[in-house]
C-alpha positions as semicolon CSV with decimal commas, in nm:
position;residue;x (nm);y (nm);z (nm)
1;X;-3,263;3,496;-1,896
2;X;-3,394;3,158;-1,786
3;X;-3,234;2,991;-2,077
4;X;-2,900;3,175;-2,016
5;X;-2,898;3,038;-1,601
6;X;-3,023;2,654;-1,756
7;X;-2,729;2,621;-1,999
8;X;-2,477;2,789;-1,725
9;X;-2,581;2,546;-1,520
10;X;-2,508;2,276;-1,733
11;X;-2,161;2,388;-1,854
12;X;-2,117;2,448;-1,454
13;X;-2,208;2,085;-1,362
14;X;-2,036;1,929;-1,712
15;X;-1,698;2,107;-1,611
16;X;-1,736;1,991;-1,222
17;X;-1,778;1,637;-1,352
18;X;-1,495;1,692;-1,557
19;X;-1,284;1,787;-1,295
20;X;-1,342;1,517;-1,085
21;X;-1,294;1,258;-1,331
22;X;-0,984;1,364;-1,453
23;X;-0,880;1,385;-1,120
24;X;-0,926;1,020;-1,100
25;X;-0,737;0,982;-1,422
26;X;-0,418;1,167;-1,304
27;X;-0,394;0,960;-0,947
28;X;-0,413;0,639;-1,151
29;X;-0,155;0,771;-1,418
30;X;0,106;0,704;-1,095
31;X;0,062;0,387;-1,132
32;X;0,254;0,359;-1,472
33;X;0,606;0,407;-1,402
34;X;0,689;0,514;-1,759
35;X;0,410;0,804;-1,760
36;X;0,601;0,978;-1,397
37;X;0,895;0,949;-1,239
38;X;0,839;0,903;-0,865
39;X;0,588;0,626;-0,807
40;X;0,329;0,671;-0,522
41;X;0,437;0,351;-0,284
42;X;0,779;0,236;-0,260
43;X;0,819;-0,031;-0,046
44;X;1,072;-0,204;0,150
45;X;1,125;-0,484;0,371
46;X;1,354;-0,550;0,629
47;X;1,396;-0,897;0,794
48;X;1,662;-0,921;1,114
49;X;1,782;-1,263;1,224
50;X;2,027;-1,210;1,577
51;X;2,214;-1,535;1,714
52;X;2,463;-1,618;1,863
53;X;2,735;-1,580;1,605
54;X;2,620;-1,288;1,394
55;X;2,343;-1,046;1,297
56;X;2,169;-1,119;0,961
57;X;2,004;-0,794;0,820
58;X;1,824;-0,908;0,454
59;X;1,667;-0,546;0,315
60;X;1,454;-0,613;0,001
61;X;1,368;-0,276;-0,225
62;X;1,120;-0,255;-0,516
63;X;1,340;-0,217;-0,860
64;X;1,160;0,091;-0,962
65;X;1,298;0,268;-0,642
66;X;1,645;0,180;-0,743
67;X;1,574;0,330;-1,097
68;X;1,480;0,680;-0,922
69;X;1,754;0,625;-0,696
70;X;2,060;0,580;-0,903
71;X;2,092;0,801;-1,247
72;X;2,181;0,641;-1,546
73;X;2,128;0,255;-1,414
74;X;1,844;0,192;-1,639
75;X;2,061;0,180;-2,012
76;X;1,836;0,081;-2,240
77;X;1,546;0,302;-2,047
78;X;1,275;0,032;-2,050
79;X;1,239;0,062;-1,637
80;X;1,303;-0,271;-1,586
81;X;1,678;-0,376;-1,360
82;X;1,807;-0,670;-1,535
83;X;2,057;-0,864;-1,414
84;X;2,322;-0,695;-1,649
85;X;2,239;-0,385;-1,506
86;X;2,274;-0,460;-1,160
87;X;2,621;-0,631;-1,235
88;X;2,725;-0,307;-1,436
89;X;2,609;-0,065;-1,092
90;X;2,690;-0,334;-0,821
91;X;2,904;-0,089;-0,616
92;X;2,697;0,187;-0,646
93;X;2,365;-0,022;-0,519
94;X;2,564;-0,183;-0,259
95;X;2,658;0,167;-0,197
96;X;2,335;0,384;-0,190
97;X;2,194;0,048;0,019
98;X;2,414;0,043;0,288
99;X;2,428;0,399;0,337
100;X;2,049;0,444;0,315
101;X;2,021;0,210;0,584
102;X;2,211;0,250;0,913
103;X;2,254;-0,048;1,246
104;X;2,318;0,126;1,560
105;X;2,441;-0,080;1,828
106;X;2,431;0,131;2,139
107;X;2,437;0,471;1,943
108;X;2,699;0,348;1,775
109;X;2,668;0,280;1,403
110;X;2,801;-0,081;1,265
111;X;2,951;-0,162;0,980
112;X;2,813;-0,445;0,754
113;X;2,973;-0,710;0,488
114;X;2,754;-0,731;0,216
115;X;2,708;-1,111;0,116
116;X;2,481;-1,100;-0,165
117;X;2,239;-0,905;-0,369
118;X;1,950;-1,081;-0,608
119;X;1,651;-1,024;-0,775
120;X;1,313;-1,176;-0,590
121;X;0,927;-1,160;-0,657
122;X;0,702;-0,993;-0,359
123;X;0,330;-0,912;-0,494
124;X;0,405;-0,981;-0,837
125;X;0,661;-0,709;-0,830
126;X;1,057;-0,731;-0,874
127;X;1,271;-0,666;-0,575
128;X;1,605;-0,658;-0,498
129;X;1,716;-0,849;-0,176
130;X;2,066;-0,701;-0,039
131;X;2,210;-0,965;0,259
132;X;2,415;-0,801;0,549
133;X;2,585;-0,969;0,828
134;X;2,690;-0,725;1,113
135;X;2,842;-0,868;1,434
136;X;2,648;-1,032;1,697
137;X;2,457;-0,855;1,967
138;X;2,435;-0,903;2,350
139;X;2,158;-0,890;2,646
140;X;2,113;-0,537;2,735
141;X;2,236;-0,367;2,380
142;X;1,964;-0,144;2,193
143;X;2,003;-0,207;1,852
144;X;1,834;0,119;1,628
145;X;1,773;0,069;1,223
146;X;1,801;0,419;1,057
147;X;1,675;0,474;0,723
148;X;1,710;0,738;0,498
149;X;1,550;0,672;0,144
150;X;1,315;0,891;0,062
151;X;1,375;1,120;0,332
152;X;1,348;1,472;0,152
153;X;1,100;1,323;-0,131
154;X;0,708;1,425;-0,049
155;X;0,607;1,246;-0,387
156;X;0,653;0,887;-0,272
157;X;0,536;0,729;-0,013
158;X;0,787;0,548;0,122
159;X;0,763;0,258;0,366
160;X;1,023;0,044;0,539
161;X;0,820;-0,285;0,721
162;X;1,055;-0,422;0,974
163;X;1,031;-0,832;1,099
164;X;1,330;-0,912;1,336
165;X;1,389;-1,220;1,549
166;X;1,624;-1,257;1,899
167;X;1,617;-1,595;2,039
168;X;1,300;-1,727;1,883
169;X;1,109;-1,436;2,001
170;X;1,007;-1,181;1,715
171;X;0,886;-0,814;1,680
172;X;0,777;-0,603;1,381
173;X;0,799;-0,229;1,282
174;X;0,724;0,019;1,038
175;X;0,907;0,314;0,906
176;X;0,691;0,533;0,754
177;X;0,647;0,933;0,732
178;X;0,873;1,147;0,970
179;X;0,933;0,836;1,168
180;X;1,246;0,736;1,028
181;X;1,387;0,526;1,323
182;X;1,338;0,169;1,473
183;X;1,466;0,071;1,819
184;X;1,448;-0,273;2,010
185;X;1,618;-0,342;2,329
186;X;1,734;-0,684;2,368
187;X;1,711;-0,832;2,743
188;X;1,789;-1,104;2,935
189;X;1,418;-1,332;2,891
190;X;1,506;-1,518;3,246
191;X;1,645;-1,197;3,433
192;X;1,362;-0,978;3,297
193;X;0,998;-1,122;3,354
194;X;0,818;-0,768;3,302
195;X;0,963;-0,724;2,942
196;X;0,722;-0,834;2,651
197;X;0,881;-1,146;2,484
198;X;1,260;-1,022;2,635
199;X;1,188;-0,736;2,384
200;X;1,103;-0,360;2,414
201;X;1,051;-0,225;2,058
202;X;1,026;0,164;1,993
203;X;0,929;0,342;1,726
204;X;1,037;0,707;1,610
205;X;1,389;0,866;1,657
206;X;1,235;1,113;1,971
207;X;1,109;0,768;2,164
208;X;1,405;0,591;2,435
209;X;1,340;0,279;2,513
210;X;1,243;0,187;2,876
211;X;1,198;-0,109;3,094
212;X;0,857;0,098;3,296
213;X;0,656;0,154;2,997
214;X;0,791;-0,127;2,756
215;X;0,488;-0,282;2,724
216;X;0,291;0,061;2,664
217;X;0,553;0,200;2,449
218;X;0,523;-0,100;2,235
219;X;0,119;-0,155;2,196
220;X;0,103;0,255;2,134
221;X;0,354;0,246;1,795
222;X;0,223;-0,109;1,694
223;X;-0,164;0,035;1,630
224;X;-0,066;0,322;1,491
225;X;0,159;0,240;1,287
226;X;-0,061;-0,019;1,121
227;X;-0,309;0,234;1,093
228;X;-0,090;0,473;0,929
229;X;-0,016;0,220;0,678
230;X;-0,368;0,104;0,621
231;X;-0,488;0,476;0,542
232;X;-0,178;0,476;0,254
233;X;-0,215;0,162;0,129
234;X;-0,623;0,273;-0,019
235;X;-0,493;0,607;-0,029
236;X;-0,250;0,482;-0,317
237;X;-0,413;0,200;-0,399
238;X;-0,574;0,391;-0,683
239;X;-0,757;0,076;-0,859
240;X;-0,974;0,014;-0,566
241;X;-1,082;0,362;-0,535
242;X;-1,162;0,368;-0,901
243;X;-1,352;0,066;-0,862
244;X;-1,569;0,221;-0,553
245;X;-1,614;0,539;-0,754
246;X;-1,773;0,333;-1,024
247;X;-1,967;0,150;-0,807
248;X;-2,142;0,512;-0,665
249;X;-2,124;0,641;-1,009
250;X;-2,509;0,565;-1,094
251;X;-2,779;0,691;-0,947
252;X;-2,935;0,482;-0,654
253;X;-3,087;0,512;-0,337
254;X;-2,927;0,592;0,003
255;X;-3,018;0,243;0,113
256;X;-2,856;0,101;-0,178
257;X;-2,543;0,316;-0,143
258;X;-2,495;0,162;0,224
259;X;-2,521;-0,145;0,115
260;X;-2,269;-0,176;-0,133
261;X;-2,035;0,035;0,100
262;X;-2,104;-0,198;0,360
263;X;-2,079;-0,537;0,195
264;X;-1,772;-0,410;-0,018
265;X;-1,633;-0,340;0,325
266;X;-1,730;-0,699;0,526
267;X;-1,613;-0,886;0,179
268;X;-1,251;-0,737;0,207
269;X;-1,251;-0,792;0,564
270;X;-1,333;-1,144;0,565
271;X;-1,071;-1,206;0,296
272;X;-0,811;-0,979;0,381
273;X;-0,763;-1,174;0,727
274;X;-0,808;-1,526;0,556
275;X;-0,464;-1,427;0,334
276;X;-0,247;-1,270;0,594
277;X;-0,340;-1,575;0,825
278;X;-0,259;-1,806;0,513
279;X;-0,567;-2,014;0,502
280;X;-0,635;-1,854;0,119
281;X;-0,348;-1,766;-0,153
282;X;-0,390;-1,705;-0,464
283;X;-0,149;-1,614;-0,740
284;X;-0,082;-1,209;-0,735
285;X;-0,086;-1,192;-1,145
286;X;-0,489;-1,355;-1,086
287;X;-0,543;-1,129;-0,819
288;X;-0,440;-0,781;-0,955
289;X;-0,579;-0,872;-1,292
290;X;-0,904;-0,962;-1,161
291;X;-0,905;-0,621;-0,952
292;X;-0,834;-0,416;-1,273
293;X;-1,150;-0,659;-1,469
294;X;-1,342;-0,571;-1,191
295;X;-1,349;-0,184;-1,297
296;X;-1,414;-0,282;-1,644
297;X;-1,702;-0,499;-1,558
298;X;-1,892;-0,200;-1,297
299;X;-1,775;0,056;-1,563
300;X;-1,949;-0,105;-1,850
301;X;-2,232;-0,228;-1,619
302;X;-2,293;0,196;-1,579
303;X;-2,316;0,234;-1,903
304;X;-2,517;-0,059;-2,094
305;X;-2,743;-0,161;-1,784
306;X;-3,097;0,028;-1,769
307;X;-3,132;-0,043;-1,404
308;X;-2,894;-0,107;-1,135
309;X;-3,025;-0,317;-0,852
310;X;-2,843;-0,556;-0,575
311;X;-2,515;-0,410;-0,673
312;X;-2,379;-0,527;-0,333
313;X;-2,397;-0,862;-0,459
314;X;-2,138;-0,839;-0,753
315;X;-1,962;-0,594;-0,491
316;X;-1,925;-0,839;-0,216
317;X;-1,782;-1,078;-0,464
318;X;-1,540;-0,854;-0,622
319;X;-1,454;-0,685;-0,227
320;X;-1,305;-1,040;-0,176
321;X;-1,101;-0,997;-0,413
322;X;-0,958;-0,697;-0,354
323;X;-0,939;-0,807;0,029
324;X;-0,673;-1,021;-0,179
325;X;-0,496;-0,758;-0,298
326;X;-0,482;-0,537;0,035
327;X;-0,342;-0,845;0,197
328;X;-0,013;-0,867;-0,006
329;X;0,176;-0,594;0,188
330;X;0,115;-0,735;0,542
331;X;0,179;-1,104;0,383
332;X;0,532;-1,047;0,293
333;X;0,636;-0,925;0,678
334;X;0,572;-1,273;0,797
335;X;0,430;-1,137;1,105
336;X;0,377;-1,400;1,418
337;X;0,024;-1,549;1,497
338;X;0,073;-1,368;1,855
339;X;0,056;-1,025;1,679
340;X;-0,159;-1,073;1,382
341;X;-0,500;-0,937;1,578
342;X;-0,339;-0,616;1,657
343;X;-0,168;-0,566;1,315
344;X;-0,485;-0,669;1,109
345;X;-0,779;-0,465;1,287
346;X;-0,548;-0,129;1,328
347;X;-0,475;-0,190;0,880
348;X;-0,801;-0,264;0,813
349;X;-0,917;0,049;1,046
350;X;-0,717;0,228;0,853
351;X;-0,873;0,146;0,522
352;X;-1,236;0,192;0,656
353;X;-1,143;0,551;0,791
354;X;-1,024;0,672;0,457
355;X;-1,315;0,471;0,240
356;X;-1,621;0,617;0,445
357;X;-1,418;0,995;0,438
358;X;-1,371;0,905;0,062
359;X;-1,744;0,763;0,028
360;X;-1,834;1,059;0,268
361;X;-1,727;1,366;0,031
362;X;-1,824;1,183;-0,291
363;X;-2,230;1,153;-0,201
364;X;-2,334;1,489;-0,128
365;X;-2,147;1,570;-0,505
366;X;-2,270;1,316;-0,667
367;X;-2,642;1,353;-0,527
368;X;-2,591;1,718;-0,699
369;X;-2,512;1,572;-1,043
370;X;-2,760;1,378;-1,045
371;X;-3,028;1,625;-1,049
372;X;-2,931;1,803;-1,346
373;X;-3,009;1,740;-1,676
374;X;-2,681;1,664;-1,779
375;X;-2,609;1,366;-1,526
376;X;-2,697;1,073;-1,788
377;X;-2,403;1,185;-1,991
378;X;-2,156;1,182;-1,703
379;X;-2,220;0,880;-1,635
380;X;-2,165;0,752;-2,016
381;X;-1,819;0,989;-2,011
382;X;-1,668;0,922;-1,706
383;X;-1,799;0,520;-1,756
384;X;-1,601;0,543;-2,032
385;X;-1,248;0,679;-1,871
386;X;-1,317;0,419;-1,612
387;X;-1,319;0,126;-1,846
388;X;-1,023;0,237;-2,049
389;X;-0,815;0,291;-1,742
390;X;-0,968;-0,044;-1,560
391;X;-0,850;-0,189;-1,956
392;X;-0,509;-0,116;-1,937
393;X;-0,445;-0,241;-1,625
394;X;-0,600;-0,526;-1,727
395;X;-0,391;-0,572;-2,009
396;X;-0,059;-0,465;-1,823
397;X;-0,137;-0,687;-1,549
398;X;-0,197;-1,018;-1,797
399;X;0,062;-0,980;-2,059
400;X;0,315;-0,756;-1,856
């Protein structure tokens, strides 16, 4: 009877180990675009330049979103846009652009002359850059950007990050979730000395703008909105929770386990807010390639290493890295020195909440493997998945 409760046991524990590695395989198959259909963070940026003679609106979409976006675009199905693609769809992504995106002045939807559309690099991904000029705006006129894209789709995670600028003062949004709606209200800088930079910026179709709380209103959506996208960008940032998994994969002590949290976490601080100020770039291609060797090397350290001591070492030196690749998304909204405190500590908060919750649930389960007999072979099988996985994005990320 013993014997019967040992080896239930062990199938029990195999098959929970099971689970959760494959669960870790299938979030990380979202990040090949050829394996699913919907990818897990489309991203777009939105830059708005008012002056005196016109409104410039430049909206800049990831290329895979336009492949889910318009049927049949893709011809030769390799999920690349090329350039003869986009001349053979022009309309219809001028189109599906212009009507995913809407520029209320006043309540009053405007109607834009499209200028140009090319291709552009952001984070070592394609985009395509759309430019819109719409007429110019006045003291006193609240200008609201709509957007729709994405707006019935659960399966992406869709974000819009917003950078405009009204006579040389700038402010900065994000769309994101149920908040599909940006507002600023432009004012008269001399007449109106209790407005924050002649701006009051909103956030969320149920908020008004108003002169009382302009300030409040403003602070309020900023940090939580940069929150919000901190906790998505680890949440679908599935290399760098396949490379903290690894690192908790072996047994060690609690002691050890809080140190490599805790340097992983200072590392990608420190160089996180070193690349969004611009004191540190480094190519993209370097940076997510490195990211993806980084897995490889923890993975393979799991398996062939007899002992694992001062982990947090090799951690803090890989956590600057992918500080690195954290930074990219906040990088490309060109966000003022003025506002970079509040935008930085809010993203990074968000990242720390969802890494200690992650780090948090993991322990306790992992503390249970590794008191049965069958723990030494998890660690070789799931080791394994994680170096194959951490190998092809290697691979994809060199060559591709």
């Amino acid at each position: 009877m013993g014997l019967f409760f040992d080896k239930f046991r062990y199938f029990s524990t195999l098959r929970l180990s099971t689970i959760l590695l494959l669960a870790f395989a299938l979030l990380s198959l979202f990040s090949f675009p050829s394996i699913t259909s919907a990818h897990a963070l489309s991203a777009g940026y939105t830059n708005i330049t008012i002056d005196q003679d016109k409104t410039e609106l430049v909206f800049s979409i990831d290329t895979l979103s336009i492949l889910e976006l318009i049927d049949g675009i893709d011809q030769n199905k390799n999920w690349v846009l090329e350039k003869s693609e986009i001349n053979n769809k022009k309309n219809e992504i001028e189109e599906i652009i212009s009507e995913g995106l809407a520029l209320d002045k006043n309540n009053q939807e405007q109607t834009p002359k499209v200028e140009k559309m090319k291709l552009v690099k952001k984070q070592n991904k394609e985009f395509i850059s759309i430019y819109m000029t719409y007429p110019t705006f006045s003291p006193g006129d609240t200008i609201t950007l709509n957007d729709g894209f994405y707006v019935n789709d659960t399966a992406t995670n869709y974000v819009n990050l917003i950078s405009a600028s009204y006579m040389g003062t700038t402010s900065e949004g994000i769309i994101q979730g149920k908040d599909r709606s940006w507002t600023m209200l432009l004012t008269d800088v001399q007449q109106e000395q209790g407005t924050d930079h002649g701006q009051t910026v909103t956030q969320g179709s149920d908020q008004g703008p108003t002169k009382d709380h302009s300030v409040d209103t403003k602070t309020t959506s900023t940090w939580l909105s940069f929150f919000k996208l901190g906790t998505l960008h680890i949440l679908t940032g599935y290399d760098h929770l396949l490379f903290l998994f690894a690192l908790l994969l072996r047994k060690q002590t609690f002691k050890q386990y809080a140190a490599i949290v805790t340097s992983f976490t200072i590392a990608h601080s420190i160089s996180l807010s070193l690349a969004v100020l611009g004191w540190v770039t480094l190519p993209s291609r370097f940076v997510e390639a490195t990211i993806a060797f980084s897995i490889c090397y923890v993975a393979l350290e799991n398996i062939f290493r007899k002992q694992i001591r001062h982990r947090w070492g090799i951690t803090f030196l890989f956590g600057l890295i992918h500080g690195l690749g954290f930074a990219s998304i906040l990088k490309e909204m060109a966000i003022p020195k003025s506002h970079l405190a509040v935008a930085l500590i809010n993203f990074n908060l968000g990242i720390e909440t969802v890494q200690l919750a992650i780090v948090l649930l993991l322990l306790p389960l992992l503390m249970f493997i590794q008191k049965q007999k069958s723990y030494s072979k998890v660690v070789r099988s799931g080791s394994v998945i994680i170096t194959i996985l951490g190998g092809i994005w290697l691979v994809e990320r060199i060559f591709f």
